Short mmCIF file of C-alpha atoms (C1' of nucleotides) in Angstrom, two decimals:
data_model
loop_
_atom_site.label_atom_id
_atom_site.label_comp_id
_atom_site.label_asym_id
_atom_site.label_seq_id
_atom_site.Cartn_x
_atom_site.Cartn_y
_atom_site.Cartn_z
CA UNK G 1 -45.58 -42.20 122.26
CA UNK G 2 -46.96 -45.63 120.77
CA UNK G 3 -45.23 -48.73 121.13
CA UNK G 4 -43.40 -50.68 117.82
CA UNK G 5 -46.81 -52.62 117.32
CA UNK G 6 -48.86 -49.52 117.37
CA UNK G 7 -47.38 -47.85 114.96
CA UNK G 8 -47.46 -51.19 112.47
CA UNK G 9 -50.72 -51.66 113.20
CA UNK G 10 -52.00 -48.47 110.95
CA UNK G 11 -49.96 -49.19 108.21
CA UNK G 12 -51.17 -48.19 104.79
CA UNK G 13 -50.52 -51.63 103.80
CA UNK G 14 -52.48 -53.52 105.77
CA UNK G 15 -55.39 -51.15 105.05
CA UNK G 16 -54.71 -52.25 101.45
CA UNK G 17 -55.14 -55.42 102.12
CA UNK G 18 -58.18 -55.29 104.25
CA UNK G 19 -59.64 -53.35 101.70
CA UNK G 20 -58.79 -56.67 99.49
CA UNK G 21 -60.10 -58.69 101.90
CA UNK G 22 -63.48 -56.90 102.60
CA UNK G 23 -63.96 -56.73 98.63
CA UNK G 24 -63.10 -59.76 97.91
CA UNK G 25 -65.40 -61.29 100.97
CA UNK G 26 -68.44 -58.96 100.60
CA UNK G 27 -68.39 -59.91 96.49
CA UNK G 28 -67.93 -63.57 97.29
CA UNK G 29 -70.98 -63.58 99.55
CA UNK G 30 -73.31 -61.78 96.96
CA UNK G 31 -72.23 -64.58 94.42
CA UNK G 32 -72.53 -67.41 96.99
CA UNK G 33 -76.16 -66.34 97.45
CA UNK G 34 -76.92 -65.65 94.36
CA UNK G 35 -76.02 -69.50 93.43
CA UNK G 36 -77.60 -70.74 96.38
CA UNK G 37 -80.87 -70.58 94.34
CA UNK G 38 -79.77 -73.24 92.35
CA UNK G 39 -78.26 -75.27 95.33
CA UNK G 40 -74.56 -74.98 94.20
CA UNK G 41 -71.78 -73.89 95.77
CA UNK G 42 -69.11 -71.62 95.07
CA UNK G 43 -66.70 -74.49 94.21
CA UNK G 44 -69.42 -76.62 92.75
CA UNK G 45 -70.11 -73.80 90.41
CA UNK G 46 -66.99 -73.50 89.86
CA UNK G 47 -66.01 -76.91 89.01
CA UNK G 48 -69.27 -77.12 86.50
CA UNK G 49 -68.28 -73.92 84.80
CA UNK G 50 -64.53 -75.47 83.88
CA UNK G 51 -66.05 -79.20 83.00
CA UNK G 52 -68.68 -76.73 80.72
CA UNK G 53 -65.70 -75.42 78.74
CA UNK G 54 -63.62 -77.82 78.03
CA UNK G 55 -63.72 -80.05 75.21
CA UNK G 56 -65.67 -83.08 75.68
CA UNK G 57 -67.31 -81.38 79.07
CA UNK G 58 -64.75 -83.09 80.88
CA UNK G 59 -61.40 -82.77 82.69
CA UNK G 60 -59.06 -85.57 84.59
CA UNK G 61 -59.18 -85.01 88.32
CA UNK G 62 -55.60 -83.81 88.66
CA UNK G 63 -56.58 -80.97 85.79
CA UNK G 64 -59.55 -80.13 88.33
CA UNK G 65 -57.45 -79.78 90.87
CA UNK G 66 -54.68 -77.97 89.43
CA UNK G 67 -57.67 -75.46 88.14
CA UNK G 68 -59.31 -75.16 91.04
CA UNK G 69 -57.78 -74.39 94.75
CA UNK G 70 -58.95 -77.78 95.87
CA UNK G 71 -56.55 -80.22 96.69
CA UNK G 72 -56.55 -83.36 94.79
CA UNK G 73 -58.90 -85.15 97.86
CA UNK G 74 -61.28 -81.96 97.52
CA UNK G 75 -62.09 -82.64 94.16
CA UNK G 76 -63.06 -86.36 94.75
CA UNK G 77 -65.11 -85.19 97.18
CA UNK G 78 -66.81 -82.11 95.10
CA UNK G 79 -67.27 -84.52 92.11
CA UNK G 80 -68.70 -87.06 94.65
CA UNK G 81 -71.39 -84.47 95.63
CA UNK G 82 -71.97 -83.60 91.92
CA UNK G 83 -72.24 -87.22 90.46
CA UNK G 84 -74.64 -87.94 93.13
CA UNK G 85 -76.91 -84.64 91.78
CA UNK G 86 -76.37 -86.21 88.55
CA UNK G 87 -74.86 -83.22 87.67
CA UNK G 88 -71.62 -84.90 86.47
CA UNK G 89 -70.30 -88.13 85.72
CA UNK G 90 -67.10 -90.10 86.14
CA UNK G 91 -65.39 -91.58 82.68
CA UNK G 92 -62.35 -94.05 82.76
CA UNK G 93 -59.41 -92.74 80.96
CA UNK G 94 -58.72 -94.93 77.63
CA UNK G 95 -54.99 -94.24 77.95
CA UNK G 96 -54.46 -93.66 81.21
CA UNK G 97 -56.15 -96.17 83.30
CA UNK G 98 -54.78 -94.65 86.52
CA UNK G 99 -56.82 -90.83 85.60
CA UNK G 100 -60.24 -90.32 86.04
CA UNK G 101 -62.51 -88.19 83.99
CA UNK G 102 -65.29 -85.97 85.37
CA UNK G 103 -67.49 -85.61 82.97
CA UNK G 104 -70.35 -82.54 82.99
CA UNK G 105 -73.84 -84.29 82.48
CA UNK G 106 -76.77 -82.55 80.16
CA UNK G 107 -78.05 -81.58 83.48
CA UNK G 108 -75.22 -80.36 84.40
CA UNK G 109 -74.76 -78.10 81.82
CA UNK G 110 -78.59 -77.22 81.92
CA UNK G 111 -77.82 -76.01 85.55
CA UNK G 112 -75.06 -73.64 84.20
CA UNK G 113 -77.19 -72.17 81.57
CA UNK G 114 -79.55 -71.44 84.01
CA UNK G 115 -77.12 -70.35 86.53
CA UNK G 116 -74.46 -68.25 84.55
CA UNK G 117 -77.07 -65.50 83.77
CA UNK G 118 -77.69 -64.35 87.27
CA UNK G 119 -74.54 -64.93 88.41
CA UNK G 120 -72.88 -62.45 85.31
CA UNK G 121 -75.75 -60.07 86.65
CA UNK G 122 -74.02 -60.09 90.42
CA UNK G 123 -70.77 -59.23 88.73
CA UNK G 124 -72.21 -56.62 86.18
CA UNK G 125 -74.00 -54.87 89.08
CA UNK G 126 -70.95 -54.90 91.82
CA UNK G 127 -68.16 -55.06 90.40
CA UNK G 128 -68.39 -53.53 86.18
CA UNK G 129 -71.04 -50.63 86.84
CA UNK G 130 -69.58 -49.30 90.17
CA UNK G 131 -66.01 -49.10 88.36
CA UNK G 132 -67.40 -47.87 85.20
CA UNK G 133 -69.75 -45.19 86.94
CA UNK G 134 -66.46 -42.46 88.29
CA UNK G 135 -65.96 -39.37 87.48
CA UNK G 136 -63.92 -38.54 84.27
CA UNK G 137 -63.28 -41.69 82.84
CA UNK G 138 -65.32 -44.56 83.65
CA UNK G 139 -63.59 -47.30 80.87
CA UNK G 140 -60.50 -46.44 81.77
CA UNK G 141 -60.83 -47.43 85.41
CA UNK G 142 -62.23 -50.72 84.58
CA UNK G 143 -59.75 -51.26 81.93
CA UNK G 144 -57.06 -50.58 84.53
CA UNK G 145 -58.55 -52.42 87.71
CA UNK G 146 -58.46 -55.45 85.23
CA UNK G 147 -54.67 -54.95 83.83
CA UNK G 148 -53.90 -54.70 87.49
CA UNK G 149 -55.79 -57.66 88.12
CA UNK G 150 -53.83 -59.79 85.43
CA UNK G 151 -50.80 -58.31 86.07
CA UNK G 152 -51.14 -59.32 90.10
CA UNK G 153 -52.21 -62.55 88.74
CA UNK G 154 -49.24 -63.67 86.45
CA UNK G 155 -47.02 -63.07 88.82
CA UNK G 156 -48.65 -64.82 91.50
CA UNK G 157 -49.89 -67.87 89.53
CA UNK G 158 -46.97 -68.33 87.08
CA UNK G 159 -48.64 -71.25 86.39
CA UNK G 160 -51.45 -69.60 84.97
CA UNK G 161 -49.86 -68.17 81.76
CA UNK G 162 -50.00 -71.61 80.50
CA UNK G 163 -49.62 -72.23 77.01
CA UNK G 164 -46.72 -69.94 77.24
CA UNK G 165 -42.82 -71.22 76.97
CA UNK G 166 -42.60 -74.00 79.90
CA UNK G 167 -39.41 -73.31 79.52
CA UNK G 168 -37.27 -72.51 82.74
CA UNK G 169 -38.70 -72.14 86.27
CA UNK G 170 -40.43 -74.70 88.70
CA UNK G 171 -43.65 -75.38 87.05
CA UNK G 172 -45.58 -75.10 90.36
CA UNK G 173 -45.16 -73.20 93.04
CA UNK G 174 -43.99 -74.70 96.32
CA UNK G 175 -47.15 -75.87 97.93
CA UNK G 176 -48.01 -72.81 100.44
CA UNK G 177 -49.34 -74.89 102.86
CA UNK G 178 -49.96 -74.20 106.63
CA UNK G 179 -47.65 -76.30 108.57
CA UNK G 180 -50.01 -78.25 110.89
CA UNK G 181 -49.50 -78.54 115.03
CA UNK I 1 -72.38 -72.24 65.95
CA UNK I 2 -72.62 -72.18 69.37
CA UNK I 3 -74.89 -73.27 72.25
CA UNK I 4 -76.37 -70.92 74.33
CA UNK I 5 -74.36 -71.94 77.24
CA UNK I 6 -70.85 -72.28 75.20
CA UNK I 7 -71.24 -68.54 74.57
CA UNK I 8 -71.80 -67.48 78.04
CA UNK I 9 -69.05 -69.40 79.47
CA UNK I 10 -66.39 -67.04 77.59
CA UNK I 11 -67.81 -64.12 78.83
CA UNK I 12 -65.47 -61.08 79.86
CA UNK I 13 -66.84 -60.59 83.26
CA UNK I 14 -66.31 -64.04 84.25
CA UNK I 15 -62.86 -63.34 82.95
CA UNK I 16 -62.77 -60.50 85.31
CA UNK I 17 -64.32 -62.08 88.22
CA UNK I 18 -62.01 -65.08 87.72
CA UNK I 19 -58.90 -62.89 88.01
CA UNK I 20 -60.05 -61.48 90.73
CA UNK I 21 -61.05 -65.33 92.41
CA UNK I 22 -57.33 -66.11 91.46
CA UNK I 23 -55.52 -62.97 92.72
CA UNK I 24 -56.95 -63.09 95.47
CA UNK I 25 -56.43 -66.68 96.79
CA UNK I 26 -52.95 -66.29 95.05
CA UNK I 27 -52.48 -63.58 97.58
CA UNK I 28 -54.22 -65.27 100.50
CA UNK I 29 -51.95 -68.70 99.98
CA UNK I 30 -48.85 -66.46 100.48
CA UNK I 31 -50.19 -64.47 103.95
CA UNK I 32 -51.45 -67.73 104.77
CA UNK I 33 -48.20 -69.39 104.62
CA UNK I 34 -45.93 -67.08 106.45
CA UNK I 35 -48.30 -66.82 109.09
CA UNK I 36 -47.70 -70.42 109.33
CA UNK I 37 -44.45 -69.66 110.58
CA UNK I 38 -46.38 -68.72 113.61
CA UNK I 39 -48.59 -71.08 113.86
CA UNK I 40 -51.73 -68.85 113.35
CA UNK I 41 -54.27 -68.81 110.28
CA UNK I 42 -55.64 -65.86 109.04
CA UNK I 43 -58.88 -65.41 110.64
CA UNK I 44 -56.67 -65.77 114.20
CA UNK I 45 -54.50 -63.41 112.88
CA UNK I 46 -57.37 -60.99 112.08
CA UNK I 47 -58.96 -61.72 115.68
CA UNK I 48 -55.67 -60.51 117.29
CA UNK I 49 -55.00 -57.78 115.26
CA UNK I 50 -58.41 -55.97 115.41
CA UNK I 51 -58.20 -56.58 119.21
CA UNK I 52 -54.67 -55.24 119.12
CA UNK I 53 -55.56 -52.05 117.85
CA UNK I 54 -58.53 -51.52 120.01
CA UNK I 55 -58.64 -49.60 122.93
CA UNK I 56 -57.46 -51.48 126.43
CA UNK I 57 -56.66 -54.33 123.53
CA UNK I 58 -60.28 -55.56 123.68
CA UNK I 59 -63.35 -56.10 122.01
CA UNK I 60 -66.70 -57.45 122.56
CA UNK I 61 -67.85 -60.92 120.62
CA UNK I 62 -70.31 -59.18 119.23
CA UNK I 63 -68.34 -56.45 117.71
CA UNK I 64 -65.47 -59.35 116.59
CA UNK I 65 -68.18 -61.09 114.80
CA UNK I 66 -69.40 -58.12 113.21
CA UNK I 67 -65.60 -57.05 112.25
CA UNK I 68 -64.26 -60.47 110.83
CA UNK I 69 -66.31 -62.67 108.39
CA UNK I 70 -67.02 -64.84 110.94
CA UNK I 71 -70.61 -65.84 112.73
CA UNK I 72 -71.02 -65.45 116.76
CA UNK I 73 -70.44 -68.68 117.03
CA UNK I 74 -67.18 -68.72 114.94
CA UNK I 75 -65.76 -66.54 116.94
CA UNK I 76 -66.70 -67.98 119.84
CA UNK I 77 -64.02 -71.12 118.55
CA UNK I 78 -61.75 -68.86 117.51
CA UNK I 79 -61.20 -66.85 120.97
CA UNK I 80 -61.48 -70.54 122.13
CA UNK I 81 -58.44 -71.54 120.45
CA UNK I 82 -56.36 -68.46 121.31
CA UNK I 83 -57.60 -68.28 124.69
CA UNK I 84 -56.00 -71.96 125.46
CA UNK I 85 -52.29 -70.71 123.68
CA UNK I 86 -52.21 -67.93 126.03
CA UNK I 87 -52.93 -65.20 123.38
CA UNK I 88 -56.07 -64.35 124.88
CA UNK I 89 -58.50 -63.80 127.61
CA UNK I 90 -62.36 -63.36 128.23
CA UNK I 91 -63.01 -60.60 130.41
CA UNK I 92 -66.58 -60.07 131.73
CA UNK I 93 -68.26 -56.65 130.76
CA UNK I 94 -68.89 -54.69 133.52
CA UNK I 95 -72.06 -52.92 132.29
CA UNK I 96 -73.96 -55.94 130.67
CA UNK I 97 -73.65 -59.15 131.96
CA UNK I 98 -74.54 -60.50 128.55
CA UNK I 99 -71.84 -60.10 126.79
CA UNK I 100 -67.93 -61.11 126.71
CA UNK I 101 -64.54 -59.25 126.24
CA UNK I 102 -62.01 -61.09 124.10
CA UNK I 103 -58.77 -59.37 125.35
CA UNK I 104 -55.29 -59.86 124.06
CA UNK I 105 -52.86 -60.90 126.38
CA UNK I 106 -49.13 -59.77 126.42
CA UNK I 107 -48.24 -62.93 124.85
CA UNK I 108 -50.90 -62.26 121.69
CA UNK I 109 -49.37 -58.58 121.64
CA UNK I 110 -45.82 -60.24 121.42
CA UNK I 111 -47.14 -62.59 119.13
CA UNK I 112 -48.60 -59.70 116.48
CA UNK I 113 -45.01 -57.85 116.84
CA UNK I 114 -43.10 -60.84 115.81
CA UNK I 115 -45.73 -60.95 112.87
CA UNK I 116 -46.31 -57.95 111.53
CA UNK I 117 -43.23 -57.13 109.53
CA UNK I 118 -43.25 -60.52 107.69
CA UNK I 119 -47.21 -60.19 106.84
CA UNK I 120 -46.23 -56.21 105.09
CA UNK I 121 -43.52 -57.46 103.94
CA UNK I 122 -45.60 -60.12 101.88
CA UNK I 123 -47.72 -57.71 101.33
CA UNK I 124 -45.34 -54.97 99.74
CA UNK I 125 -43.50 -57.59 98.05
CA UNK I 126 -46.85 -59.43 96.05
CA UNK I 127 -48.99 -55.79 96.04
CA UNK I 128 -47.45 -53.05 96.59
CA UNK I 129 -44.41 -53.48 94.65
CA UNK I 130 -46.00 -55.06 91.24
CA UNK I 131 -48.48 -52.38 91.44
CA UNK I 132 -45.55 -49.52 91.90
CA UNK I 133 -43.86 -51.17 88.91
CA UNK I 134 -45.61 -49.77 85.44
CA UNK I 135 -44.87 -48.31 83.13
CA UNK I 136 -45.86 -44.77 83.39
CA UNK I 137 -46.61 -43.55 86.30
CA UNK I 138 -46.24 -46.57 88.95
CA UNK I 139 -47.68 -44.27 92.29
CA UNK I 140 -50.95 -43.34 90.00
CA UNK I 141 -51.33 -47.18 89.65
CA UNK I 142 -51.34 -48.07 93.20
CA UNK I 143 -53.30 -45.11 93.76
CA UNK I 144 -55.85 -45.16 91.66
CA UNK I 145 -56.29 -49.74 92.61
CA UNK I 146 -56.99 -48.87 96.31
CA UNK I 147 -59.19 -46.29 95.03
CA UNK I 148 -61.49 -48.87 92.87
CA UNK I 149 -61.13 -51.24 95.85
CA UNK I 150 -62.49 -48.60 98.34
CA UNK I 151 -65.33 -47.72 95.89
CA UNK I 152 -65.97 -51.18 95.67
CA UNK I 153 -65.98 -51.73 99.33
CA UNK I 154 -68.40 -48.92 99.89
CA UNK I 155 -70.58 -50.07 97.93
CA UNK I 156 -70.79 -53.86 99.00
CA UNK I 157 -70.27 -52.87 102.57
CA UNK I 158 -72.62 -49.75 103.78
CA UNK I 159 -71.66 -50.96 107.06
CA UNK I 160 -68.28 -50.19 106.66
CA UNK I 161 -68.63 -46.92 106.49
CA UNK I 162 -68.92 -46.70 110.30
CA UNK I 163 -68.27 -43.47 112.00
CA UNK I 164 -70.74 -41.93 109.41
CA UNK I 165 -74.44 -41.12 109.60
CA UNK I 166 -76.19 -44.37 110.75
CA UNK I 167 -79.30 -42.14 109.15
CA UNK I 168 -81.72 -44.28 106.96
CA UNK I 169 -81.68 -47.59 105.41
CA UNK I 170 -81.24 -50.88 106.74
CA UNK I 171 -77.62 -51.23 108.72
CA UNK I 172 -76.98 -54.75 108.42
CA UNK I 173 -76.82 -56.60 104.68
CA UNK I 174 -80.00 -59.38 104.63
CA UNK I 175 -77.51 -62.28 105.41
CA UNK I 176 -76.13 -63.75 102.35
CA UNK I 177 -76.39 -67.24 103.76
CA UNK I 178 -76.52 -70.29 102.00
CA UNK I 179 -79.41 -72.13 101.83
CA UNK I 180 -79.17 -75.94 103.30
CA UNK I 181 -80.22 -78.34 101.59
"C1'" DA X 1 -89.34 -61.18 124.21
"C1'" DA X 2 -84.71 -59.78 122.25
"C1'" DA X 3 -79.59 -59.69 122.62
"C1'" DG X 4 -75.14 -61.91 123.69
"C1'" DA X 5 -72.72 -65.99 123.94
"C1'" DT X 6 -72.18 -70.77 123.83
"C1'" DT X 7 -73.03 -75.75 122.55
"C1'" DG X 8 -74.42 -79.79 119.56
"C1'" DA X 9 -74.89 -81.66 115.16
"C1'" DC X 10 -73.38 -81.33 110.61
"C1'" DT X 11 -70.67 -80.05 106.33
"C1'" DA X 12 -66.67 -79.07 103.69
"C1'" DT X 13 -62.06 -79.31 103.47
"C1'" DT X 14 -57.31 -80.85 104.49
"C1'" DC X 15 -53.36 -84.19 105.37
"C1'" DA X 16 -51.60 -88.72 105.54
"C1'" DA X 17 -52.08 -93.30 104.27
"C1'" DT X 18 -53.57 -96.64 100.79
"C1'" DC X 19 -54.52 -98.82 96.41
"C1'" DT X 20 -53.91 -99.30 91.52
"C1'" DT X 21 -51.58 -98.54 87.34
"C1'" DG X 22 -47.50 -96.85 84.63
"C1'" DC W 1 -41.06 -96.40 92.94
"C1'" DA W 2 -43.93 -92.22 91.02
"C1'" DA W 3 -48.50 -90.62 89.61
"C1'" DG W 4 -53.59 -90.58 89.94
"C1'" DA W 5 -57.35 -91.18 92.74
"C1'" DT W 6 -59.66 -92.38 96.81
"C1'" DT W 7 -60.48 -93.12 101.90
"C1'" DG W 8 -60.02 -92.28 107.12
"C1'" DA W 9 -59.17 -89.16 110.66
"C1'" DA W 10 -59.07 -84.60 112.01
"C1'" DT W 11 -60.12 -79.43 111.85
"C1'" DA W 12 -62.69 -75.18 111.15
"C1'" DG W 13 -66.60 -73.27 110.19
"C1'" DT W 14 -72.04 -72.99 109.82
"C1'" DC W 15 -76.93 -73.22 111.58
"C1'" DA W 16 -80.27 -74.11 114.98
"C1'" DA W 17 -81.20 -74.64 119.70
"C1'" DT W 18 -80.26 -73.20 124.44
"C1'" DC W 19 -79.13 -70.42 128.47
"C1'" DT W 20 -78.55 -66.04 130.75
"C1'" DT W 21 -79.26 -61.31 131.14
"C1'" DT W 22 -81.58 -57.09 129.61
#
DNA sequence: AAAGATTGACTATTCAATCTTG
DNA sequence: CAAGATTGAATAGTCAATCTTT
């Protein structure tokens, strides 16, 4: 007979979540390269893409942070990279003289329109086609991979329904940070 | 109207691709933190379980490296760092000098035991469960999600499919590394 | 020469401490 | 003093170069 972390070890569960894992890795890496043509980063792309839709092209650092899974220090350092590529700028706040704006520069959002093409391609290609190409109903699975998604999501980034009732409830969650040695 | 960018940016697969971004770090946070509890991060924690459930508890660099998203010499720092907490040893290979064992000790064994049931339970609690819990048919939901995710995985990982005809095309994936500026 | 593993140099990120403003 | 942002020190990972064995 096995011992008690044998039998653990095969657990349907964990298979779920390597499956997660290896998905969410291998998909990760196709978009990473994919950027990597236009010498941007995952998070740099990232932090673009939210400056490039929001009004004015810009955001306060916390807001970047909040948006983002960088820490607050991250993003100083991510905008730091992107003011030096010109590819953003940083605004004083008129009412806030303590916030910061980072602002998306015209070649910032000329590197987005040439980025955001290729990088909706990745996605079509490995992650819309495979789930719309099954069997009996191809929609339907992407419709319901998605309402999975977003129904994983609210409830792990409560947070994330903003605009809703900030009514009861912590507003954030309680920093999951890894206790350091 | 609109600028050519402004249009892209609201684009349904970035929607899709951005819950999956959030889901999954959502997710990761939460493993991430109760692993803390042990003092291990995730990619240790993924060393000593894929050595844990390989025969005589060991595996070759090589084959670690190929397992875990990590590059030879990532996991040559990993097994570093569990190697001086006692969780596990390098064992020369017999048959080719070249390469290394990473071996888990009794202590990484005891170690994955005490950690197991808190990582499923996270798991089942954040996955399993909010996928169970729909409307209709809860068992069809789960179902059908590590279905998509398998399909998916298949797809962006050939590899993966070990076990299976290594037959034609290329085995590894061309490297999706970043290019340096 | 190619494969396996390691090392050195570098980058990106985090935490804790600091500085400024509210 | 709390909030916003930055900086210094430290950590984990990468790539490129190296060493040993095949």
């Amino acid at each position: 007979m096995l011992g008690p972390v044998s039998d653990l070890l095969d657990d349907e569960r964990l298979t779920l979540m390597g499956l997660f894992a290896e998905t969410w890795t291998a998909l990760a890496a196709r978009l990473t390269a994919d950027l990597a043509r236009f010498d941007v980063s995952p998070v740099e792309f990232e932090v673009l893409l939210r400056l490039g839709r929001s009004p004015d092209r810009r955001l306060r650092m916390t807001e970047l942070a909040a948006q983002t899974s960088l820490t607050s220090s991250g993003v100083t350092r991510v905008v730091d990279r992107l003011v030096v590529r010109g590819l953003v700028d940083r605004a004083a706040c008129a009412t806030d003289r303590r916030s910061t704006y980072a602002v998306a520069t015209d070649d910032g959002l000329a590197l987005l329109d040439a980025a955001v093409p290729g990088h909706l391609a990745v996605v079509e290609e490995w992650l819309v086609v495979p789930l719309l190409s099954t069997a009996p109903d191809g929609a339907a699975d992407l419709a319901s991979f998605t309402a999975a998604l977003r129904r994983l999501r609210d409830l792990l980034v409560p947070c994330a329904t903003a605009g809703a009732v900030p009514a009861a409830g912590p507003a954030h969650l309680p920093a999951p940070s890894v206790s350091r040695r």
